[in-house]
Coordinates of C-alpha atoms in Angstrom, one line a residue:
M1 CA -315.6 169.0 -57.2
P2 CA -312.1 168.1 -58.4
G3 CA -311.8 164.6 -59.9
L4 CA -309.2 162.0 -59.0
L5 CA -306.7 163.1 -61.5
D6 CA -307.0 166.8 -60.5
L7 CA -306.3 165.7 -57.0
A8 CA -303.3 163.6 -58.3
E9 CA -301.8 166.6 -60.1
G10 CA -302.2 168.7 -56.9
Q11 CA -300.4 166.0 -54.9
M12 CA -297.6 165.8 -57.5
A13 CA -297.1 169.6 -57.3
R14 CA -296.5 169.2 -53.5
G15 CA -294.2 166.2 -54.1
A16 CA -296.6 163.7 -52.6
Y17 CA -295.9 161.1 -55.3
E18 CA -297.2 158.1 -53.4
Q19 CA -300.6 159.6 -52.9
A20 CA -300.7 160.8 -56.5
H21 CA -299.8 157.3 -57.7
K22 CA -302.6 155.8 -55.8
L23 CA -305.1 158.3 -57.2
C24 CA -304.0 157.6 -60.7
L25 CA -304.5 153.8 -60.2
S26 CA -307.9 154.5 -58.7
A27 CA -308.8 156.6 -61.9
L28 CA -307.6 153.7 -64.1
G29 CA -309.7 151.3 -62.1
E30 CA -312.7 153.4 -63.1
N31 CA -311.5 153.9 -66.7
A32 CA -308.4 151.9 -68.0
G33 CA -308.4 154.0 -71.2
D34 CA -307.9 157.3 -69.5
G35 CA -304.8 158.8 -71.2
R36 CA -304.3 161.5 -68.7
A37 CA -303.9 158.9 -65.9
W38 CA -301.2 157.1 -67.9
F39 CA -299.6 160.4 -68.6
L40 CA -299.4 161.3 -64.9
L41 CA -297.9 157.9 -64.1
G42 CA -295.3 158.6 -66.8
V43 CA -294.4 161.9 -65.1
I44 CA -294.0 160.1 -61.8
A45 CA -291.7 157.5 -63.4
A46 CA -289.7 160.2 -65.1
D47 CA -289.4 162.2 -61.8
H48 CA -288.0 159.1 -60.2
D49 CA -285.3 158.5 -62.7
N50 CA -287.0 155.6 -64.5
P51 CA -287.0 156.9 -68.1
L52 CA -287.6 153.5 -69.7
R53 CA -290.8 153.0 -67.8
A54 CA -291.7 156.6 -68.4
V55 CA -291.5 156.2 -72.2
E56 CA -293.8 153.2 -72.0
L57 CA -296.4 155.2 -70.0
F58 CA -296.2 158.3 -72.1
A59 CA -296.5 156.2 -75.3
K60 CA -299.7 154.6 -73.8
A61 CA -301.0 158.1 -73.0
V62 CA -300.3 159.2 -76.6
D63 CA -302.1 156.2 -78.0
L64 CA -305.2 156.8 -75.8
A65 CA -305.2 160.6 -76.1
P66 CA -303.3 161.6 -79.2
G67 CA -304.8 165.1 -79.2
A68 CA -303.0 166.2 -76.0
A69 CA -299.9 168.0 -76.9
R70 CA -298.2 167.6 -73.6
H71 CA -298.3 163.8 -73.9
H72 CA -296.2 164.1 -77.1
A73 CA -293.9 166.7 -75.6
Y74 CA -293.2 164.7 -72.4
L75 CA -292.6 161.6 -74.5
A76 CA -290.1 163.6 -76.6
R77 CA -288.3 164.8 -73.6
T78 CA -287.9 161.3 -72.1
L79 CA -286.8 159.9 -75.5
I80 CA -284.1 162.5 -75.8
A81 CA -282.9 161.6 -72.2
L82 CA -282.5 158.1 -73.5
N83 CA -280.6 159.4 -76.6
R84 CA -283.3 158.2 -78.9
R85 CA -283.0 161.4 -81.0
P86 CA -285.1 160.6 -84.2
E87 CA -288.0 159.3 -82.1
A88 CA -287.8 162.4 -79.8
L89 CA -287.8 164.8 -82.8
E90 CA -290.9 163.0 -84.3
A91 CA -292.7 163.2 -80.9
A92 CA -291.8 166.9 -80.6
E93 CA -293.0 167.7 -84.0
Q94 CA -296.3 166.0 -83.3
A95 CA -296.6 168.2 -80.2
V96 CA -295.9 171.3 -82.3
A97 CA -298.6 170.3 -84.8
L98 CA -301.2 170.4 -82.1
A99 CA -300.5 174.1 -81.4
P100 CA -300.1 174.0 -77.6
T101 CA -300.7 177.1 -75.6
D102 CA -299.8 176.1 -72.1
A103 CA -296.4 177.3 -70.9
L104 CA -295.1 174.0 -69.6
T105 CA -295.7 172.2 -72.8
L106 CA -294.1 175.0 -74.8
D107 CA -291.1 175.0 -72.6
T108 CA -290.8 171.3 -72.8
I109 CA -290.8 171.4 -76.6
G110 CA -288.1 174.0 -76.5
V111 CA -285.9 171.8 -74.2
V112 CA -286.2 168.9 -76.6
F113 CA -285.1 171.0 -79.5
T114 CA -282.2 172.4 -77.5
R115 CA -281.0 169.0 -76.5
T116 CA -281.0 167.9 -80.1
G117 CA -278.8 170.9 -81.0
D118 CA -281.5 172.9 -82.8
H119 CA -281.3 176.0 -80.8
A120 CA -282.9 178.3 -83.4
R121 CA -285.9 176.0 -83.5
A122 CA -286.1 176.0 -79.6
L123 CA -286.0 179.8 -79.1
P124 CA -289.6 180.7 -80.2
F125 CA -291.1 178.0 -77.9
F126 CA -289.2 179.5 -74.9
E127 CA -290.3 183.0 -75.9
A128 CA -293.9 181.7 -76.1
A129 CA -293.6 180.0 -72.7
V130 CA -292.4 183.2 -71.0
A131 CA -295.0 185.3 -72.8
T132 CA -297.7 183.0 -71.4
T133 CA -296.3 182.7 -67.9
P134 CA -293.9 185.7 -67.3
G135 CA -293.5 185.0 -63.6
N136 CA -291.8 181.6 -64.0
A137 CA -288.0 181.9 -63.3
S138 CA -287.3 178.4 -64.8
F139 CA -288.9 179.4 -68.1
L140 CA -286.9 182.7 -68.1
Y141 CA -283.7 180.8 -67.5
N142 CA -284.3 178.5 -70.4
L143 CA -285.1 181.5 -72.6
A144 CA -281.9 183.3 -71.5
A145 CA -279.7 180.3 -72.2
S146 CA -281.4 179.9 -75.7
R147 CA -280.8 183.6 -76.5
Q148 CA -277.2 183.2 -75.4
F149 CA -276.6 180.2 -77.7
A150 CA -278.2 182.3 -80.5
G151 CA -275.8 185.2 -79.9
D152 CA -278.4 187.6 -78.5
F153 CA -276.3 188.5 -75.4
Q154 CA -278.3 191.6 -74.5
G155 CA -281.6 189.6 -74.6
A156 CA -279.9 186.8 -72.5
E157 CA -278.8 189.3 -69.9
S158 CA -282.3 190.7 -69.7
A159 CA -283.9 187.3 -69.2
Y160 CA -281.3 186.2 -66.6
A161 CA -281.9 189.4 -64.7
R162 CA -285.7 188.8 -64.7
A163 CA -285.2 185.2 -63.6
L164 CA -283.0 186.2 -60.7
S165 CA -285.4 189.0 -59.7
L166 CA -288.0 186.2 -59.2
A167 CA -285.7 183.6 -57.7
P168 CA -282.5 185.2 -56.3
D169 CA -281.1 181.8 -55.4
L170 CA -281.3 180.4 -59.0
Y171 CA -277.6 179.5 -59.0
R172 CA -277.5 178.3 -62.6
A173 CA -278.6 181.7 -63.7
W174 CA -275.9 183.4 -61.7
S175 CA -273.1 181.4 -63.2
S176 CA -274.5 181.9 -66.7
R177 CA -275.1 185.6 -66.3
V178 CA -271.5 186.3 -65.2
Q179 CA -270.1 184.5 -68.2
L180 CA -272.0 186.8 -70.6
A181 CA -269.7 189.9 -70.1
R182 CA -266.6 191.0 -68.4
Q183 CA -267.2 192.1 -64.8
T184 CA -265.9 195.5 -63.9
R185 CA -265.2 197.4 -60.7
E186 CA -268.3 199.5 -61.5
R187 CA -270.6 196.6 -62.4
N188 CA -270.3 193.2 -60.8
F189 CA -272.3 191.0 -58.5
A190 CA -269.6 189.9 -56.0
S191 CA -271.4 191.1 -52.9
E192 CA -274.7 189.3 -53.8
L193 CA -272.8 186.1 -54.8
E194 CA -270.7 186.1 -51.6
A195 CA -273.8 186.5 -49.5
L196 CA -275.5 183.6 -51.2
F197 CA -272.3 181.4 -51.0
D198 CA -271.9 182.2 -47.3
Q199 CA -275.4 180.9 -46.5
G200 CA -273.8 177.5 -46.3
S201 CA -276.3 175.4 -48.2
P202 CA -275.3 171.7 -48.3
D203 CA -276.1 171.5 -52.0
P204 CA -272.7 171.0 -53.8
D205 CA -274.1 172.0 -57.1
R206 CA -275.2 175.3 -55.7
A207 CA -271.7 176.0 -54.3
L208 CA -270.2 174.9 -57.6
H209 CA -272.2 177.5 -59.6
L210 CA -271.9 180.3 -57.2
G211 CA -268.2 179.7 -56.6
H212 CA -267.5 179.6 -60.4
A213 CA -269.4 182.9 -60.8
L214 CA -267.2 184.5 -58.1
A215 CA -264.0 183.0 -59.7
K216 CA -265.0 184.5 -63.0
T217 CA -265.7 187.9 -61.3
H218 CA -262.3 188.0 -59.6
E219 CA -260.5 186.9 -62.7
D220 CA -262.1 189.8 -64.6
L221 CA -261.1 192.1 -61.9
G222 CA -257.5 191.0 -62.2
D223 CA -257.2 189.1 -58.9
H224 CA -256.1 185.7 -60.2
P225 CA -255.0 184.2 -56.9
A226 CA -258.5 185.0 -55.4
S227 CA -260.1 183.5 -58.5
L228 CA -258.2 180.3 -58.1
E229 CA -259.2 180.1 -54.4
W230 CA -262.9 180.5 -55.3
L231 CA -262.5 177.7 -57.9
K232 CA -261.1 175.4 -55.2
K233 CA -264.0 176.3 -52.8
A234 CA -266.5 175.9 -55.5
K235 CA -265.3 172.4 -56.5
A236 CA -264.4 170.9 -53.1
A237 CA -267.8 169.6 -52.0
K238 CA -268.7 168.2 -55.5
R239 CA -265.4 166.4 -55.7
R240 CA -266.1 164.7 -52.4
V241 CA -269.5 163.6 -53.6
I242 CA -268.5 162.2 -56.9
G243 CA -265.5 160.2 -55.5
Y244 CA -263.4 160.5 -58.6
R245 CA -260.7 157.9 -59.2
P246 CA -257.9 158.8 -61.7
D247 CA -257.1 155.1 -62.3
H248 CA -260.5 154.7 -64.0
D249 CA -259.7 157.2 -66.6
A250 CA -256.2 155.8 -67.0
A251 CA -257.7 152.3 -67.7
L252 CA -260.1 153.9 -70.2
F253 CA -257.2 155.5 -72.1
E254 CA -255.4 152.2 -72.3
A255 CA -258.5 150.3 -73.5
A256 CA -259.1 152.9 -76.1
A257 CA -255.6 152.7 -77.5
R258 CA -255.9 148.9 -77.8
T259 CA -258.8 149.4 -80.3
S260 CA -256.4 150.3 -83.1
I261 CA -252.9 149.0 -84.1
A262 CA -250.4 150.2 -86.7
G263 CA -251.1 148.9 -90.2
A264 CA -254.6 147.7 -89.5
E265 CA -256.8 147.8 -92.6
A266 CA -260.0 149.9 -92.3
E267 CA -263.0 148.2 -93.8
G268 CA -265.8 150.6 -92.9
D269 CA -268.3 152.8 -94.7
L270 CA -266.7 154.9 -97.3
S271 CA -268.6 158.1 -96.7
P272 CA -266.3 161.2 -96.8
E273 CA -268.8 163.5 -95.1
P274 CA -267.7 163.5 -91.4
I275 CA -265.0 165.7 -90.0
F276 CA -264.4 164.9 -86.3
V277 CA -263.0 167.8 -84.2
V278 CA -261.6 166.2 -81.1
G279 CA -259.3 167.0 -78.2
L280 CA -259.5 168.2 -74.6
P281 CA -262.4 170.5 -73.8
R282 CA -261.4 174.2 -73.8
S283 CA -258.5 173.5 -76.3
G284 CA -260.0 175.3 -79.3
T285 CA -262.4 172.7 -80.6
T286 CA -265.3 175.2 -80.9
L287 CA -263.0 177.7 -82.7
I288 CA -262.0 175.1 -85.3
D289 CA -265.6 173.9 -85.7
R290 CA -266.7 177.5 -86.4
I291 CA -263.8 178.0 -88.9
L292 CA -264.8 174.8 -90.7
S293 CA -268.5 175.4 -90.6
S294 CA -268.0 178.9 -92.1
H295 CA -267.1 177.0 -95.3
R296 CA -269.8 176.9 -97.9
D297 CA -269.6 173.1 -98.1
V298 CA -269.7 172.3 -94.3
T299 CA -272.5 172.1 -91.8
S300 CA -271.8 171.9 -88.0
A301 CA -273.7 169.1 -86.4
G302 CA -272.5 170.3 -82.9
E303 CA -271.3 168.0 -80.2
L304 CA -272.8 164.6 -81.0
S305 CA -272.8 161.5 -78.8
N306 CA -274.0 159.4 -81.7
F307 CA -270.8 157.5 -82.4
A308 CA -270.4 156.5 -78.8
L309 CA -274.1 155.4 -78.5
L310 CA -274.1 153.4 -81.7
L311 CA -270.9 151.7 -80.7
K312 CA -272.3 150.8 -77.3
R313 CA -275.4 149.4 -78.9
A314 CA -273.3 147.4 -81.4
A315 CA -271.0 146.1 -78.7
G316 CA -273.9 144.9 -76.6
T317 CA -272.2 145.4 -73.3
P318 CA -274.5 145.4 -70.3
S319 CA -273.1 148.2 -68.2
N320 CA -275.1 151.4 -67.8
L321 CA -272.1 153.5 -69.0
V322 CA -271.8 154.4 -72.7
M323 CA -268.0 154.6 -72.5
D324 CA -266.2 152.0 -70.4
V325 CA -263.4 149.5 -70.6
E326 CA -265.8 146.7 -71.2
T327 CA -267.3 148.3 -74.3
F328 CA -263.8 149.0 -75.8
Q329 CA -262.9 145.4 -75.2
A330 CA -266.0 144.2 -77.0
T331 CA -265.5 146.1 -80.2
G332 CA -263.6 143.3 -82.0
G333 CA -266.9 141.8 -83.0
V334 CA -268.6 145.0 -84.2
D335 CA -269.4 145.3 -87.9
M336 CA -267.4 148.5 -88.7
A337 CA -269.1 149.2 -92.1
R338 CA -272.5 149.0 -90.5
L339 CA -271.4 151.2 -87.6
G340 CA -270.1 153.9 -90.0
A341 CA -273.2 153.8 -92.1
D342 CA -275.5 154.0 -89.0
Y343 CA -273.5 156.9 -87.7
V344 CA -273.9 159.0 -90.8
A345 CA -277.6 158.1 -91.0
S346 CA -278.1 159.1 -87.4
T347 CA -276.9 162.7 -88.1
R348 CA -279.8 163.3 -90.5
P349 CA -281.7 165.6 -91.1
M350 CA -279.2 168.0 -89.5
T351 CA -276.6 167.0 -92.1
G352 CA -276.8 166.1 -95.8
G353 CA -277.5 169.6 -97.0
T354 CA -273.8 170.2 -97.6
P355 CA -271.2 167.7 -98.8
R356 CA -269.4 167.7 -95.4
F357 CA -270.3 168.1 -91.7
T358 CA -268.4 168.5 -88.4
D359 CA -268.9 166.6 -85.2
K360 CA -267.1 168.4 -82.4
M361 CA -267.6 166.1 -79.5
P362 CA -264.2 166.4 -77.7
L363 CA -264.4 162.9 -76.2
N364 CA -264.4 161.3 -79.6
I365 CA -260.6 161.4 -79.2
L366 CA -261.0 158.1 -77.4
Y367 CA -262.8 156.6 -80.4
A368 CA -260.3 157.9 -83.0
G369 CA -259.1 154.4 -83.9
L370 CA -262.7 153.0 -84.1
I371 CA -263.8 156.1 -86.1
H372 CA -261.1 155.4 -88.7
G373 CA -262.2 151.7 -88.8
A374 CA -265.8 152.6 -89.3
L375 CA -265.3 155.6 -91.5
P376 CA -261.9 155.4 -93.2
N377 CA -262.5 158.5 -95.3
A378 CA -263.5 160.7 -92.4
R379 CA -261.0 163.3 -91.2
I380 CA -260.1 163.6 -87.6
V381 CA -258.7 167.0 -86.4
C382 CA -257.2 166.9 -82.9
L383 CA -256.7 170.2 -81.1
R384 CA -253.6 170.7 -79.0
R385 CA -252.9 173.5 -76.5
D386 CA -250.2 174.4 -74.1
P387 CA -250.5 171.8 -71.2
M388 CA -250.6 174.4 -68.4
D389 CA -253.1 176.5 -70.2
V390 CA -255.5 173.7 -71.2
C391 CA -255.3 172.1 -67.8
L392 CA -256.1 175.4 -66.1
S393 CA -258.9 176.0 -68.6
N394 CA -260.5 172.6 -67.8
F395 CA -260.3 173.4 -64.1
R396 CA -261.9 176.8 -64.7
Q397 CA -264.7 175.2 -66.7
L398 CA -268.1 174.5 -65.2
F399 CA -269.0 171.2 -66.9
A400 CA -272.4 169.6 -66.8
T401 CA -272.5 167.9 -63.4
T402 CA -274.5 164.9 -64.6
F403 CA -271.8 164.0 -67.2
S404 CA -269.4 161.8 -65.3
Y405 CA -266.7 161.8 -68.0
Y406 CA -265.5 165.2 -67.0
N407 CA -265.2 164.4 -63.3
Y408 CA -261.4 164.8 -63.5
A409 CA -262.0 168.6 -63.7
F410 CA -262.7 169.1 -59.9
D411 CA -259.1 169.0 -58.8
L412 CA -255.8 170.5 -60.2
E413 CA -253.8 167.3 -59.8
D414 CA -256.6 165.2 -61.3
V415 CA -256.7 167.4 -64.4
A416 CA -252.9 167.1 -64.8
R417 CA -253.1 163.3 -64.5
Y418 CA -255.9 163.2 -67.1
Y419 CA -253.8 165.3 -69.5
V420 CA -250.9 162.9 -69.2
G421 CA -253.2 160.0 -70.3
F422 CA -254.7 162.1 -73.0
D423 CA -251.2 163.1 -74.4
R424 CA -250.1 159.4 -74.5
L425 CA -253.3 158.4 -76.3
V426 CA -252.8 161.2 -78.9
A427 CA -249.2 160.0 -79.4
H428 CA -250.6 156.5 -80.1
W429 CA -253.1 157.8 -82.7
R430 CA -250.3 159.8 -84.3
E431 CA -248.3 156.6 -84.7
V432 CA -251.0 154.2 -85.9
L433 CA -253.5 156.4 -88.0
P434 CA -252.8 157.6 -91.5
A435 CA -251.5 161.2 -91.6
D436 CA -254.1 162.1 -94.2
R437 CA -256.9 161.0 -91.9
F438 CA -255.6 162.2 -88.5
T439 CA -253.9 165.5 -87.8
E440 CA -253.1 167.7 -84.9
I441 CA -253.4 171.5 -84.9
A442 CA -252.2 173.7 -82.1
Y443 CA -254.4 176.5 -80.8
E444 CA -251.4 178.8 -80.4
D445 CA -250.5 178.3 -84.0
V446 CA -254.0 179.3 -85.1
V447 CA -253.8 182.4 -83.0
A448 CA -250.3 183.3 -84.3
D449 CA -251.1 182.8 -88.0
Q450 CA -254.8 182.3 -88.6
E451 CA -254.7 182.2 -92.4
A452 CA -251.9 179.8 -92.7
Q453 CA -253.4 177.3 -90.3
T454 CA -256.8 177.7 -91.8
R455 CA -255.4 176.9 -95.3
R456 CA -253.6 173.8 -93.8
L457 CA -256.8 172.7 -92.1
L458 CA -259.0 173.1 -95.2
A459 CA -256.4 171.2 -97.3
F460 CA -256.3 168.4 -94.8
C461 CA -260.1 168.1 -94.9
G462 CA -260.1 168.1 -98.7
L463 CA -261.9 171.5 -98.9
T464 CA -261.2 174.3 -101.3
W465 CA -260.2 177.7 -100.0
D466 CA -263.1 179.9 -98.7
S467 CA -262.2 183.3 -97.2
R468 CA -265.3 183.2 -95.0
C469 CA -263.4 180.8 -92.8
L470 CA -261.3 183.7 -91.7
S471 CA -264.4 185.5 -90.5
F472 CA -265.7 182.7 -88.3
H473 CA -266.9 185.2 -85.7
E474 CA -269.5 186.4 -88.2
N475 CA -271.0 182.9 -88.4
A476 CA -274.6 183.3 -87.2
A477 CA -275.2 179.7 -86.3
P478 CA -276.1 179.0 -82.6
V479 CA -273.3 177.9 -80.2
A480 CA -274.2 175.8 -77.2
T481 CA -270.8 175.5 -75.6
A482 CA -268.8 177.4 -73.0
S483 CA -267.3 179.3 -75.9
S484 CA -270.6 180.8 -77.0
V485 CA -269.4 184.3 -76.2
Q486 CA -265.7 184.0 -77.3
V487 CA -266.3 182.6 -80.8
R488 CA -268.5 185.5 -81.8
Q489 CA -265.4 187.8 -81.5
P490 CA -262.4 188.0 -83.8
L491 CA -259.4 185.8 -82.8
Y492 CA -257.5 187.1 -79.8
A493 CA -254.3 186.0 -78.0
S494 CA -255.1 186.9 -74.4
S495 CA -255.8 183.3 -73.3
V496 CA -252.3 182.2 -74.5
G497 CA -250.1 181.9 -71.4
R498 CA -253.0 182.6 -69.1
W499 CA -251.7 180.2 -66.5
R500 CA -248.8 182.5 -65.6
R501 CA -251.2 184.9 -63.9
Y502 CA -252.1 182.4 -61.3
G503 CA -248.7 182.1 -59.5
E504 CA -247.8 179.3 -57.2
G505 CA -251.4 178.1 -56.8
L506 CA -250.8 175.9 -59.9
A507 CA -247.7 174.3 -58.5
P508 CA -249.3 170.9 -57.8
M509 CA -250.6 170.7 -61.3
R510 CA -247.3 171.7 -62.8
A511 CA -245.4 169.2 -60.8
I512 CA -247.3 166.3 -62.4
L513 CA -246.8 167.7 -65.9
E514 CA -243.1 168.2 -65.3
E515 CA -242.7 164.6 -64.0
A516 CA -244.3 163.4 -67.2
G517 CA -241.9 165.6 -69.3
L518 CA -244.7 167.7 -70.7
V519 CA -243.5 171.1 -69.4
G520 CA -240.1 172.4 -68.6
D521 CA -238.8 173.6 -65.3
A522 CA -240.8 176.4 -63.8
P523 CA -239.5 179.9 -64.8

């Protein structure tokens, strides 16, 4: 006869959380030291978006039943959701040490390593999860994504295909699969995707992923106006749901600019290790990161939120947003030297094995003044790209829908307004930051003369010449960004002037950029 906790797990599988909660409490009434009951209560809290409570409950479960690998794995997953990276990695390693064999725990461990940027470490756990439970589409999706980050595109295609054979409506797999390779007249999934889109599901995320997959398909087939229409269809419902307001980002840019003024003395930590690669997404930040991390003295730490999180903690502002006007306004009382030292320490153990490391979080452009204050010897490389091309590229991008800082990318006019604010902020940093600590590099210039721009980049960063930087596409390190396919190819120029293929559909975006004086009259 099943016990109370077996019944509770059965109820949770059916989504009957209230009944499961009562069963767990009944089990604790009989034995308050039952680690499994505390663990299940943690799962309920996590599934109801209460990670702080979930961490407490999982920690209790670990204390009472330290030999259960899944207790450690779920604690790690929740800690990483709270951006408590060192603790999450410690919990994940404890789970690994217990040699788990069940697929869900293995998959959970893989997710934790992925979210900490260690994709090579994650891959074997996803492989093991699928080997244990080959009929689980979610496990296959995670395996496919991990293979894609690692550069195994054939293996990724195979896993995406298997996932979709099990769950044809797994929309995340469709959008990822189509990105892997150019779609052709002979091989594409347009009919399947259109049939799924036309089912009219009210889920805006589903429409977003399927519509993006169709847009990519039509672009590959050379029908750019149709591609743009699919992008608009894909994003329309999501934009209505998020209720984006351009004035919020405008205020954020203004608050960021006020954190640094010309002539201010930087009194931060003197570490020369960090190289921050910043700019708009899809402007070439991953390309520059790969060029730099191909150097013998540089390690890529990926896209880190560490600086923003540490600043938020130091500022002590009560809002639930990491980046907001209130936090920028509160930075005057922050100990800059402590912030800089804490940032460098927070990147360990990923960094420290080479003299320098890169952090390619694009949004760090808003923190450029504070980064210089906290780390006056750090270099900041800001990517620039043709306004029309980069705005279109942001509109074409399928960003993580849970990350509100990219909510501008659901509408062409919103993207253009965001670019205007970005451009003004960069002009401010150009004026107030030392030229030997902040520089701009144009994507088009790198494409036109890769070696000259690479030499300039390395000199700015204080690095010696290393010819391997010209062969960045041979860099075997995982890439977990939208550029995971492109940066494994030699440099190409086909994305320069891409906007011209889209015709009058981009007129609303162009009008805003023209009014701001950022582009000339339309040809």
